[in-house]
Short mmCIF file of C-alpha atoms and ligand atoms in Angstrom, two decimals:
data_model
loop_
_atom_site.label_atom_id
_atom_site.label_comp_id
_atom_site.label_asym_id
_atom_site.label_seq_id
_atom_site.Cartn_x
_atom_site.Cartn_y
_atom_site.Cartn_z
CA MET A 1 1.78 17.18 -30.11
CA LYS A 2 2.62 14.12 -27.99
CA TYR A 3 5.24 14.12 -25.17
CA SER A 4 7.33 11.35 -24.13
CA LEU A 5 6.62 9.85 -21.01
CA LYS A 6 9.89 10.57 -19.63
CA GLN A 7 8.99 14.42 -20.78
CA ARG A 8 5.63 14.36 -19.05
CA LEU A 9 7.33 12.80 -15.86
CA THR A 10 10.38 14.83 -15.37
CA VAL A 11 8.00 17.99 -16.24
CA SER A 12 5.53 17.13 -13.53
CA TYR A 13 8.31 16.26 -11.08
CA ILE A 14 9.54 19.68 -11.42
CA ILE A 15 6.35 21.50 -11.40
CA ILE A 16 5.66 19.65 -8.25
CA VAL A 17 9.35 20.35 -6.59
CA ILE A 18 8.87 23.94 -7.54
CA ALA A 19 5.55 24.33 -5.96
CA SER A 20 6.62 22.71 -2.95
CA ILE A 21 10.04 24.58 -2.52
CA GLY A 22 8.19 27.75 -3.30
CA PHE A 23 5.27 27.08 -0.74
CA ALA A 24 8.04 26.03 1.85
CA ILE A 25 9.95 29.41 1.05
CA LEU A 26 7.01 31.34 1.25
CA PHE A 27 5.64 30.23 4.24
CA ALA A 28 8.94 30.28 6.18
CA ASN A 29 9.46 33.85 4.90
CA VAL A 30 6.11 34.68 6.32
CA GLY A 31 6.69 32.96 9.46
CA ILE A 32 10.12 34.69 9.87
CA LYS A 33 8.60 38.32 9.27
CA ASN A 34 5.85 37.76 11.57
CA GLN A 35 7.80 36.46 14.25
CA PHE A 36 10.38 39.41 14.11
CA LYS A 37 7.38 41.53 14.01
CA ARG A 38 6.34 40.57 17.12
CA TYR A 39 9.84 40.22 18.32
CA ALA A 40 10.09 43.88 17.35
CA ILE A 41 6.89 45.14 19.29
CA GLN A 42 7.78 43.35 22.34
CA LYS A 43 11.26 44.74 22.49
CA GLN A 44 9.86 47.99 21.95
CA GLU A 45 7.61 47.63 24.93
CA LYS A 46 9.91 45.94 27.29
CA GLU A 47 12.54 49.03 26.48
CA THR A 48 9.84 51.41 27.33
CA ALA A 49 9.09 50.11 30.64
CA GLU A 50 12.64 49.63 31.18
CA ILE A 51 12.72 53.67 30.89
CA VAL A 52 9.68 54.47 32.96
CA ASN A 53 11.15 52.04 35.76
CA LEU A 54 14.62 53.41 35.57
CA ILE A 55 13.59 56.85 35.75
CA GLN A 56 11.33 56.17 38.83
CA LEU A 57 14.19 54.64 40.19
CA LYS A 58 16.57 57.35 39.88
CA TYR A 59 14.17 60.08 40.70
CA GLU A 60 13.50 58.25 44.26
CA GLU A 61 17.18 57.77 44.52
CA GLU A 62 18.17 61.60 43.64
CA GLY A 63 15.21 62.84 44.88
CA GLY A 64 13.88 64.70 41.77
CA PHE A 65 14.79 64.78 37.91
CA SER A 66 18.20 65.43 37.08
CA SER A 67 19.97 65.69 34.06
CA HIS A 68 22.72 63.93 35.42
CA TYR A 69 20.80 60.33 34.92
CA LEU A 70 18.24 61.84 32.24
CA ASP A 71 21.04 62.29 30.01
CA LEU A 72 22.36 58.88 30.06
CA ILE A 73 18.80 57.29 29.69
CA GLY A 74 17.53 59.65 26.92
CA MET A 75 20.84 59.10 25.01
CA ASN A 76 20.54 55.28 25.46
CA ALA A 77 16.99 55.19 24.14
CA LEU A 78 17.73 57.45 21.26
CA GLN A 79 20.69 55.13 20.25
CA ASN A 80 18.00 52.23 20.43
CA GLY A 81 15.72 54.10 18.04
CA MET A 82 13.36 55.94 20.35
CA THR A 83 13.17 59.63 21.47
CA VAL A 84 12.25 60.28 24.78
CA VAL A 85 10.41 63.56 26.30
CA ILE A 86 10.14 64.01 30.28
CA LYS A 87 7.69 66.87 31.56
CA ASP A 88 7.22 67.29 35.36
CA THR A 89 3.42 67.35 36.89
CA GLY A 90 3.32 71.19 35.89
CA ASN A 91 3.79 70.35 32.28
CA LYS A 92 7.22 71.62 32.25
CA THR A 93 9.79 69.86 30.06
CA VAL A 94 12.25 68.20 32.38
CA TRP A 95 14.54 66.51 29.63
CA SER A 96 13.85 66.40 25.82
CA ALA A 97 15.97 64.51 23.24
CA TYR A 98 15.18 67.19 20.49
CA GLU A 99 16.51 69.60 22.95
CA HIS A 100 19.43 67.61 23.70
CA ASN A 101 20.60 66.64 19.98
CA ASN A 102 17.90 67.54 17.66
CA GLY A 103 20.33 66.71 14.84
CA LEU A 104 20.55 63.04 16.17
CA CYS A 105 17.08 62.75 16.90
CA GLN A 106 16.47 63.63 12.93
CA ALA A 107 19.05 61.34 11.90
CA MET A 108 17.62 58.27 13.81
CA ILE A 109 14.47 59.09 12.16
CA GLN A 110 15.69 59.21 8.56
CA ASN A 111 17.83 56.34 9.22
CA MET A 112 14.85 54.20 10.36
CA THR A 113 12.75 55.32 7.50
CA VAL A 114 15.33 54.27 5.00
CA ASN A 115 15.81 50.93 7.07
CA MET A 116 12.50 49.81 6.82
CA SER A 117 11.89 51.17 3.15
CA SER A 118 14.74 48.96 2.30
CA TYR A 119 13.18 45.95 4.38
CA SER A 120 10.02 46.03 2.62
CA ASN A 121 8.39 48.48 0.10
CA LYS A 122 5.15 47.61 1.66
CA TRP A 123 6.01 48.90 4.91
CA ASP A 124 3.67 51.69 5.81
CA GLY A 125 5.07 52.57 9.24
CA LYS A 126 5.11 56.32 10.45
CA TYR A 127 6.86 58.06 13.25
CA GLU A 128 4.38 57.59 16.33
CA GLU A 129 4.59 58.66 20.11
CA ARG A 130 2.91 57.39 23.29
CA THR A 131 2.97 58.84 26.81
CA TYR A 132 3.15 56.88 30.11
CA THR A 133 2.59 58.36 33.65
CA LEU A 134 5.74 58.44 35.88
CA LYS A 135 4.86 57.64 39.45
CA LEU A 136 6.40 57.52 42.81
CA LYS A 137 4.30 55.66 45.53
CA ASN A 138 1.35 55.85 43.61
CA SER A 139 1.47 59.85 43.22
CA GLU A 140 2.38 61.10 39.89
CA ILE A 141 5.59 62.54 39.40
CA GLY A 142 5.64 63.60 35.44
CA VAL A 143 4.96 62.10 32.02
CA LEU A 144 6.98 60.46 29.61
CA THR A 145 6.36 60.57 25.70
CA THR A 146 8.40 58.27 23.91
CA GLY A 147 8.51 58.48 19.67
CA PHE A 148 9.35 55.50 17.73
CA MET A 149 8.82 54.12 14.40
CA GLY A 150 5.27 52.24 14.47
CA PRO A 151 4.08 49.76 14.70
CA TYR A 152 7.37 48.52 14.62
CA TYR A 153 10.75 48.88 13.30
CA PHE A 154 14.41 46.80 13.16
CA ASN A 155 17.57 48.19 13.80
CA ASP A 156 20.56 47.84 11.78
CA GLU A 157 21.75 44.38 13.31
CA GLU A 158 18.56 43.10 12.95
CA LEU A 159 17.75 43.84 9.43
CA ILE A 160 21.45 42.56 8.79
CA PHE A 161 20.41 39.28 10.32
CA ILE A 162 17.04 39.07 8.71
CA LYS A 163 18.41 39.83 4.98
CA ALA A 164 21.06 37.03 6.03
CA LEU A 165 18.25 34.72 6.68
CA ASN A 166 16.42 35.40 3.58
CA SER A 167 19.81 34.57 1.33
CA ILE A 168 20.00 31.78 3.15
CA LEU A 169 16.50 30.50 2.49
CA LEU A 170 16.81 31.71 -1.22
CA PHE A 171 20.03 29.87 -1.69
CA THR A 172 18.58 26.72 0.10
CA GLY A 173 15.61 27.23 -2.40
CA ALA A 174 17.63 27.37 -5.37
CA ALA A 175 20.12 24.57 -4.25
CA SER A 176 17.20 22.42 -4.03
CA LEU A 177 15.83 23.11 -7.06
CA LEU A 178 19.03 22.15 -8.59
CA LEU A 179 18.87 18.87 -6.74
CA ALA A 180 15.43 18.15 -7.50
CA PHE A 181 15.85 19.00 -11.11
CA ALA A 182 18.70 16.32 -11.42
CA LEU A 183 16.77 14.07 -9.01
CA GLY A 184 13.87 14.18 -11.35
CA ILE A 185 15.47 13.78 -14.61
CA ILE A 186 17.29 10.47 -13.00
CA MET A 187 13.95 9.51 -11.46
CA SER A 188 11.78 10.05 -14.84
CA ALA A 189 14.57 7.89 -16.83
CA ARG A 190 14.56 5.19 -14.40
CA LEU A 191 10.81 5.22 -14.41
CA SER A 192 10.27 5.45 -18.00
CA SER A 193 12.95 3.50 -19.49
CA PRO A 194 11.53 0.26 -18.36
CA LEU A 195 8.03 0.95 -19.65
CA THR A 196 9.83 2.46 -23.12
CA LYS A 197 11.36 -1.38 -23.25
CA ILE A 198 8.02 -2.96 -22.37
CA SER A 199 6.08 -0.70 -25.14
CA GLU A 200 8.78 -1.69 -27.75
CA LYS A 201 8.16 -5.14 -26.89
CA ALA A 202 4.71 -4.93 -27.41
CA LEU A 203 5.22 -3.34 -30.84
CA ALA A 204 7.47 -5.83 -31.60
CA LEU A 205 5.09 -8.85 -30.40
CA ALA A 206 2.46 -7.12 -32.25
CA LYS A 207 4.88 -7.47 -35.73
CA GLY A 208 5.62 -11.00 -34.69
CA GLU A 209 8.93 -10.86 -33.40
CA TYR A 210 9.28 -12.84 -30.31
CA ARG A 211 13.06 -12.82 -29.85
CA GLY A 212 14.74 -11.18 -26.91
CA ARG A 213 13.56 -10.63 -23.34
CA ILE A 214 13.05 -7.51 -21.31
CA THR A 215 16.37 -7.65 -19.13
CA GLU A 216 15.94 -4.23 -17.87
CA GLU A 217 16.40 -3.68 -13.90
CA VAL A 218 13.19 -2.62 -12.60
CA ASN A 219 12.25 -1.43 -9.02
CA THR A 220 8.54 -0.78 -9.18
CA ARG A 221 6.68 -3.74 -8.42
CA GLU A 222 3.85 -2.92 -10.73
CA ILE A 223 6.11 -2.23 -13.78
CA LYS A 224 8.24 -5.67 -12.66
CA ILE A 225 4.79 -7.48 -12.97
CA LEU A 226 4.13 -5.59 -16.58
CA ALA A 227 7.60 -6.66 -17.44
CA ASP A 228 7.34 -10.35 -16.42
CA THR A 229 4.26 -10.70 -18.00
CA MET A 230 5.49 -9.34 -21.16
CA ASN A 231 8.11 -11.77 -21.11
CA GLN A 232 5.85 -14.58 -20.55
CA LEU A 233 3.42 -13.54 -23.25
CA SER A 234 6.59 -13.32 -25.67
CA GLU A 235 7.69 -16.78 -24.51
CA ALA A 236 4.04 -17.90 -25.04
CA LEU A 237 3.62 -16.67 -28.51
CA SER A 238 7.21 -17.92 -29.51
CA ASP A 239 6.11 -21.11 -28.09
CA LYS A 240 3.23 -21.29 -29.87
CA ASP A 241 4.95 -20.02 -33.09
CA ARG A 242 7.52 -22.63 -32.86
CA LEU A 243 5.09 -25.40 -32.39
CA ARG A 244 2.86 -24.02 -35.36
CA LYS A 245 6.14 -24.11 -37.64
CA GLN A 246 7.23 -27.39 -36.50
CA LEU A 247 3.88 -28.93 -36.88
CA THR A 248 3.44 -27.71 -40.23
CA GLN A 249 7.00 -29.07 -41.15
CA ASP A 250 6.19 -32.37 -39.53
CA VAL A 251 3.00 -32.71 -40.95
CA ALA A 252 4.28 -31.85 -44.57
CA HIS A 253 7.08 -34.69 -43.75
CA GLU A 254 4.84 -37.19 -42.93
CA LEU A 255 2.40 -37.27 -45.51
CA ARG A 256 5.12 -36.78 -48.22
CA THR A 257 6.00 -40.66 -47.89
CA PRO A 258 2.51 -42.23 -48.10
CA LEU A 259 1.24 -39.91 -50.65
CA THR A 260 4.22 -40.41 -52.75
CA SER A 261 3.38 -44.27 -52.69
CA VAL A 262 0.01 -43.75 -53.53
CA GLN A 263 0.97 -41.27 -56.52
CA GLY A 264 3.51 -43.85 -57.36
CA HIS A 265 0.93 -46.89 -57.50
CA MET A 266 -1.74 -44.76 -59.19
CA GLU A 267 0.80 -43.55 -62.13
CA ALA A 268 1.89 -47.27 -62.53
CA MET A 269 -1.64 -48.34 -63.08
CA LEU A 270 -2.87 -45.20 -65.48
CA ASP A 271 0.39 -45.94 -67.62
CA GLY A 272 -0.70 -49.31 -67.90
CA VAL A 273 2.79 -50.29 -66.14
CA TRP A 274 0.77 -52.01 -63.43
CA GLU A 275 -2.49 -53.81 -64.40
CA LEU A 276 -5.55 -52.39 -62.51
CA SER A 277 -6.20 -55.00 -59.82
CA THR A 278 -8.58 -55.03 -56.76
CA GLU A 279 -5.70 -55.76 -54.27
CA ARG A 280 -3.58 -52.78 -55.75
CA LEU A 281 -6.49 -50.36 -55.25
CA GLU A 282 -7.05 -51.97 -51.83
CA SER A 283 -3.40 -51.17 -51.07
CA CYS A 284 -3.70 -47.38 -52.30
CA TYR A 285 -7.02 -47.68 -50.10
CA GLU A 286 -5.06 -48.72 -47.04
CA GLU A 287 -2.60 -46.02 -47.63
CA ILE A 288 -5.25 -43.35 -47.58
CA LEU A 289 -6.84 -44.87 -44.68
CA ARG A 290 -3.44 -44.54 -43.27
CA ILE A 291 -3.09 -40.95 -43.90
CA LYS A 292 -6.67 -40.08 -43.16
CA LYS A 293 -5.66 -41.42 -39.40
CA LEU A 294 -2.77 -39.79 -39.23
CA ILE A 295 -4.51 -36.47 -39.78
CA GLY A 296 -6.89 -37.48 -37.19
CA SER A 297 -4.10 -37.74 -34.96
CA ILE A 298 -2.87 -34.41 -35.76
CA GLU A 299 -5.59 -32.47 -35.25
CA ASP A 300 -6.11 -34.53 -31.79
CA LEU A 301 -2.54 -33.45 -31.15
CA SER A 302 -2.87 -29.71 -31.81
CA VAL A 303 -5.80 -29.42 -29.81
CA ILE A 304 -4.71 -31.13 -26.75
CA GLU A 305 -1.42 -29.25 -26.90
CA ASP A 306 -3.07 -26.04 -26.98
CA LYS A 307 -2.31 -24.63 -23.34
CA ASN A 308 -5.76 -23.72 -23.09
CA ILE A 309 -7.60 -27.32 -23.54
CA ILE A 310 -10.69 -27.48 -21.04
CA LEU A 311 -10.87 -30.65 -18.79
CA HIS A 312 -14.25 -32.22 -17.82
CA LEU A 313 -13.25 -33.42 -14.50
CA GLU A 314 -15.07 -36.11 -12.64
CA LYS A 315 -14.34 -39.21 -10.14
CA PHE A 316 -14.96 -42.22 -11.97
CA GLU A 317 -14.11 -46.18 -11.27
CA PHE A 318 -10.82 -46.86 -12.95
CA GLN A 319 -11.24 -50.35 -12.95
CA LYS A 320 -14.28 -50.23 -15.22
CA LEU A 321 -12.67 -48.19 -17.57
CA ALA A 322 -9.28 -50.10 -17.86
CA GLY A 323 -11.66 -53.34 -17.99
CA ARG A 324 -13.60 -51.83 -20.87
CA MET A 325 -10.17 -50.76 -22.51
CA ILE A 326 -8.64 -54.39 -22.07
CA HIS A 327 -11.86 -55.86 -23.60
CA ASN A 328 -10.96 -53.84 -26.99
CA TYR A 329 -7.59 -55.77 -27.29
CA GLU A 330 -8.98 -59.21 -26.64
CA ASN A 331 -8.37 -60.38 -30.08
CA ASP A 332 -4.80 -59.30 -30.08
CA ILE A 333 -4.30 -60.66 -26.72
CA VAL A 334 -5.63 -63.98 -27.74
CA GLU A 335 -3.53 -63.97 -31.35
CA LYS A 336 -0.49 -63.23 -29.64
CA ASN A 337 -1.02 -65.46 -26.72
CA MET A 338 -0.27 -62.71 -23.85
CA THR A 339 -1.48 -62.38 -20.40
CA ILE A 340 -3.06 -58.88 -19.35
CA ARG A 341 -3.41 -58.15 -15.61
CA LEU A 342 -5.56 -55.33 -14.19
CA ASN A 343 -4.45 -54.48 -10.50
CA VAL A 344 -6.62 -52.11 -8.19
CA PRO A 345 -6.15 -52.17 -4.28
CA MET A 346 -8.55 -53.48 -1.82
CA SER A 347 -9.36 -51.44 1.28
CA SER A 348 -9.16 -52.91 4.73
CA GLU A 349 -13.01 -53.61 4.34
CA GLY A 350 -12.55 -55.33 1.01
CA VAL A 351 -13.69 -51.95 -0.96
CA LYS A 352 -12.13 -50.97 -4.12
CA GLU A 353 -10.10 -47.76 -3.85
CA ASP A 354 -10.14 -47.02 -7.63
CA LEU A 355 -11.96 -43.58 -7.63
CA LEU A 356 -9.98 -41.36 -10.08
CA TYR A 357 -10.77 -37.62 -10.52
CA ALA A 358 -9.78 -36.80 -14.07
CA ASP A 359 -11.21 -36.11 -17.56
CA LYS A 360 -12.63 -39.58 -18.25
CA ASP A 361 -12.33 -39.55 -22.15
CA LYS A 362 -8.94 -38.15 -21.96
CA ILE A 363 -7.69 -40.71 -19.36
CA CYS A 364 -9.57 -43.32 -21.90
CA GLN A 365 -7.23 -41.93 -24.69
CA VAL A 366 -4.31 -42.37 -22.78
CA LEU A 367 -4.96 -45.72 -21.78
CA ASN A 368 -5.66 -46.60 -25.38
CA ASN A 369 -2.10 -45.31 -26.51
CA LEU A 370 -0.28 -47.07 -23.89
CA LEU A 371 -2.20 -50.41 -24.11
CA SER A 372 -2.12 -50.16 -27.80
CA ASN A 373 1.61 -49.86 -27.71
CA ALA A 374 2.33 -52.37 -25.19
CA VAL A 375 -0.04 -54.85 -27.67
CA LYS A 376 1.89 -53.40 -30.64
CA TYR A 377 5.51 -53.65 -29.58
CA SER A 378 5.45 -57.20 -27.58
CA ASP A 379 6.02 -60.24 -29.09
CA ARG A 380 4.11 -63.59 -28.65
CA GLY A 381 3.68 -64.90 -25.15
CA ALA A 382 4.35 -61.37 -23.43
CA GLU A 383 2.84 -59.89 -20.27
CA ILE A 384 0.93 -56.75 -19.68
CA ASN A 385 0.33 -55.11 -16.27
CA ILE A 386 -1.83 -52.07 -15.56
CA THR A 387 -1.65 -51.10 -11.89
CA PHE A 388 -3.55 -48.46 -9.89
CA VAL A 389 -2.49 -47.17 -6.64
CA LYS A 390 -4.03 -44.04 -5.11
CA GLU A 391 -1.78 -42.10 -2.57
CA GLU A 392 -2.55 -39.40 -0.30
CA LYS A 393 -2.95 -36.67 -2.71
CA GLN A 394 -2.25 -38.38 -6.22
CA ALA A 395 -2.85 -41.31 -8.06
CA VAL A 396 -0.37 -43.54 -9.65
CA ILE A 397 -1.23 -45.56 -12.95
CA ARG A 398 1.56 -48.00 -14.15
CA VAL A 399 1.74 -49.70 -17.50
CA THR A 400 4.23 -52.32 -18.16
CA ASP A 401 5.01 -55.05 -20.46
CA THR A 402 7.50 -57.77 -21.08
CA GLY A 403 7.81 -56.67 -24.52
CA MET A 404 10.68 -55.35 -27.27
CA GLY A 405 11.60 -52.37 -24.84
CA ILE A 406 13.25 -49.09 -26.10
CA ALA A 407 16.71 -48.53 -26.43
CA GLU A 408 18.68 -46.28 -24.12
CA ALA A 409 19.50 -43.83 -27.22
CA ASP A 410 15.72 -43.68 -28.15
CA LEU A 411 14.14 -43.39 -24.62
CA PRO A 412 14.82 -39.43 -24.12
CA HIS A 413 12.66 -38.62 -27.34
CA ILE A 414 9.73 -40.93 -27.20
CA PHE A 415 7.55 -38.37 -26.25
CA GLU A 416 8.41 -36.08 -28.99
CA ARG A 417 6.00 -35.89 -31.92
CA PHE A 418 6.66 -38.42 -34.73
CA TYR A 419 9.31 -39.82 -33.19
CA ARG A 420 9.63 -43.67 -33.78
CA ALA A 421 12.24 -45.59 -31.82
CA ASP A 422 12.79 -48.13 -34.47
CA LYS A 423 11.99 -46.95 -37.84
CA SER A 424 11.92 -50.26 -39.78
CA ARG A 425 9.76 -52.01 -37.23
CA ASN A 426 7.31 -49.30 -36.62
CA ARG A 427 6.70 -49.10 -40.61
CA ASN A 428 5.22 -52.49 -40.16
CA THR A 429 3.25 -51.34 -37.01
CA GLY A 430 1.95 -48.33 -38.90
CA GLY A 431 2.63 -46.18 -35.84
CA ALA A 432 2.85 -42.29 -36.54
CA GLY A 433 4.92 -41.23 -33.48
CA ILE A 434 2.10 -39.10 -32.12
CA GLY A 435 0.30 -41.36 -29.40
CA LEU A 436 3.01 -40.87 -26.34
CA ALA A 437 3.21 -36.94 -27.54
CA ILE A 438 -0.87 -36.98 -27.19
CA THR A 439 -0.54 -39.15 -23.96
CA GLU A 440 2.14 -36.63 -22.13
CA ALA A 441 -0.12 -33.39 -23.30
CA ILE A 442 -3.14 -35.16 -21.70
CA ILE A 443 -1.40 -35.67 -18.38
CA LYS A 444 0.48 -32.40 -18.36
CA ALA A 445 -2.70 -30.49 -18.94
CA HIS A 446 -4.04 -32.73 -15.82
CA GLY A 447 -1.01 -31.17 -13.83
CA GLY A 448 0.62 -34.79 -13.36
CA SER A 449 3.49 -36.19 -15.01
CA ILE A 450 4.40 -39.41 -17.03
CA THR A 451 7.64 -41.23 -16.91
CA VAL A 452 9.06 -44.52 -19.06
CA LYS A 453 11.58 -46.91 -17.78
CA SER A 454 12.89 -49.41 -20.30
CA LYS A 455 15.63 -51.81 -21.08
CA TYR A 456 15.67 -52.94 -24.86
CA GLY A 457 14.76 -56.84 -25.34
CA GLU A 458 13.10 -57.26 -21.70
CA GLY A 459 10.15 -54.70 -21.39
CA THR A 460 9.01 -51.02 -20.71
CA GLU A 461 7.12 -49.59 -18.04
CA PHE A 462 4.92 -46.02 -18.01
CA THR A 463 4.14 -44.37 -14.72
CA ILE A 464 1.50 -41.51 -14.72
CA THR A 465 1.07 -39.49 -11.81
CA LEU A 466 -2.06 -37.48 -11.47
CA PRO A 467 -2.95 -34.86 -8.53
CA GLN A 468 -6.17 -35.75 -6.68
CA VAL A 469 -8.33 -33.31 -4.73
P1 ADP B 1 3.44 -44.78 -32.22
O1 ADP B 1 2.31 -44.51 -33.14
O2 ADP B 1 4.73 -44.95 -33.46
O3 ADP B 1 3.66 -46.08 -31.39
P2 ADP B 1 4.00 -43.42 -30.03
O4 ADP B 1 4.12 -41.79 -29.82
O5 ADP B 1 2.62 -44.12 -29.10
O6 ADP B 1 4.09 -43.78 -31.64
O7 ADP B 1 5.18 -44.27 -29.61
C1 ADP B 1 6.63 -43.61 -29.95
C2 ADP B 1 7.77 -44.76 -30.02
O8 ADP B 1 8.00 -45.30 -28.69
C3 ADP B 1 6.87 -45.78 -30.91
O9 ADP B 1 7.33 -45.52 -32.25
C4 ADP B 1 7.98 -47.14 -30.40
O10 ADP B 1 8.91 -47.02 -30.83
C5 ADP B 1 7.93 -46.54 -28.82
N1 ADP B 1 7.37 -47.31 -28.12
C6 ADP B 1 6.36 -46.56 -27.32
N2 ADP B 1 5.63 -47.60 -26.47
C7 ADP B 1 6.28 -48.74 -26.40
C8 ADP B 1 6.79 -49.93 -25.72
N3 ADP B 1 5.41 -50.34 -24.67
N4 ADP B 1 7.42 -50.93 -26.15
C9 ADP B 1 8.30 -50.56 -26.98
N5 ADP B 1 8.51 -49.33 -27.60
C10 ADP B 1 7.45 -48.45 -27.61
#
């Protein structure tokens, strides 16, 4: 049989509380008993010493034993639970509680036995007698024999007090138990409720349900960390799921158009509507190449968008890399009569300050995307500038062009996958709208940022910031 966490916590809590309260009551009870026992024994001894002193004092005052004071002392002792017998040096009984009032003596002994048996059934006391020598100025005047319940006894008042104390103790114990019981249930509920929510959430995640957060108020640090982690996990999985669905939709959408076009061309040629010609086959071939390129970009994107992408960070000279990149576009630049400049700062000693700490291949891909866009979306005679600035803890790369620019409405979307600012114009350039999404993913993986400023018809500026060590 499996018990819930709440049941287990409640039961454990109650057991702990019962054990601690039980121990506390037991210790208090034993402590009180021992303390009272000591008190009763000391009281007994003190009373006896007082009787001895008083008899000796009166003997001296009155010049011998006299029932005049012995009656008073003996009866007083009897009332306190002690019988007194006094004998003189000749062993003659001078005063005896039994002789004076035997009935009272027996009643007192009886009462003490009943009292003590009611106090504890383990009480094994019995009537004891002790003798003391009575002296006057160092010479013996007689012998005092006291009789009492030994080793200790409690009188009526003391018993009432002890019983009241025990009742208070029991009542306090019972009240604490009830309180602990209630608190135990509340505390277990408070502790187990978020854990139950967390396990429900974990089960939901396992079933692929990512919606909803654990909003339960949690005061325990470790459980709070667990709940937060579970929420983060849920968000991450939900993100991944959304990306996966979105990618599937986007890819289907992007592939449909060129495939439909190839299918149409092929069908027309197969049906004899179009004559089979090298140009028509080349056109289909180009379309297939475009689809292949698109699939390659999608693969790149899915790799880079994975948050666990591994970067191979190293220090390299930015100018060399950018120079090589520009070289690749030489034909387009000459063809479109463009000017391209690379600006890398020099230190006061005339040394280039262009060391960049990043993943070289990925930064190469970023530059390639930005440069190809700048060339693609600029008309003849445009100017392209690549600037590198090294700041204290970051490097800034800026790519500007005096090309067509991007309309304000498109600007917030250009980093989205498959977004093309000008659909008709892009059909000619062949862009799939993936380049900037990849660029942004790479920069984000470096912990950096990319921003864009643009004015339609005037030009565009991309600014990349990369953290440096
Ligand atoms: P594409 O493959 O279509 O170029 P990108 O993701 O690289 O995809 O760019 C997204 C869209 O942003 C492009 O389709 C284009 O409309 C716009 N764009 C990007 N760079 C520039 C630029 N330098 N000048 C003008 N428009 C640009």
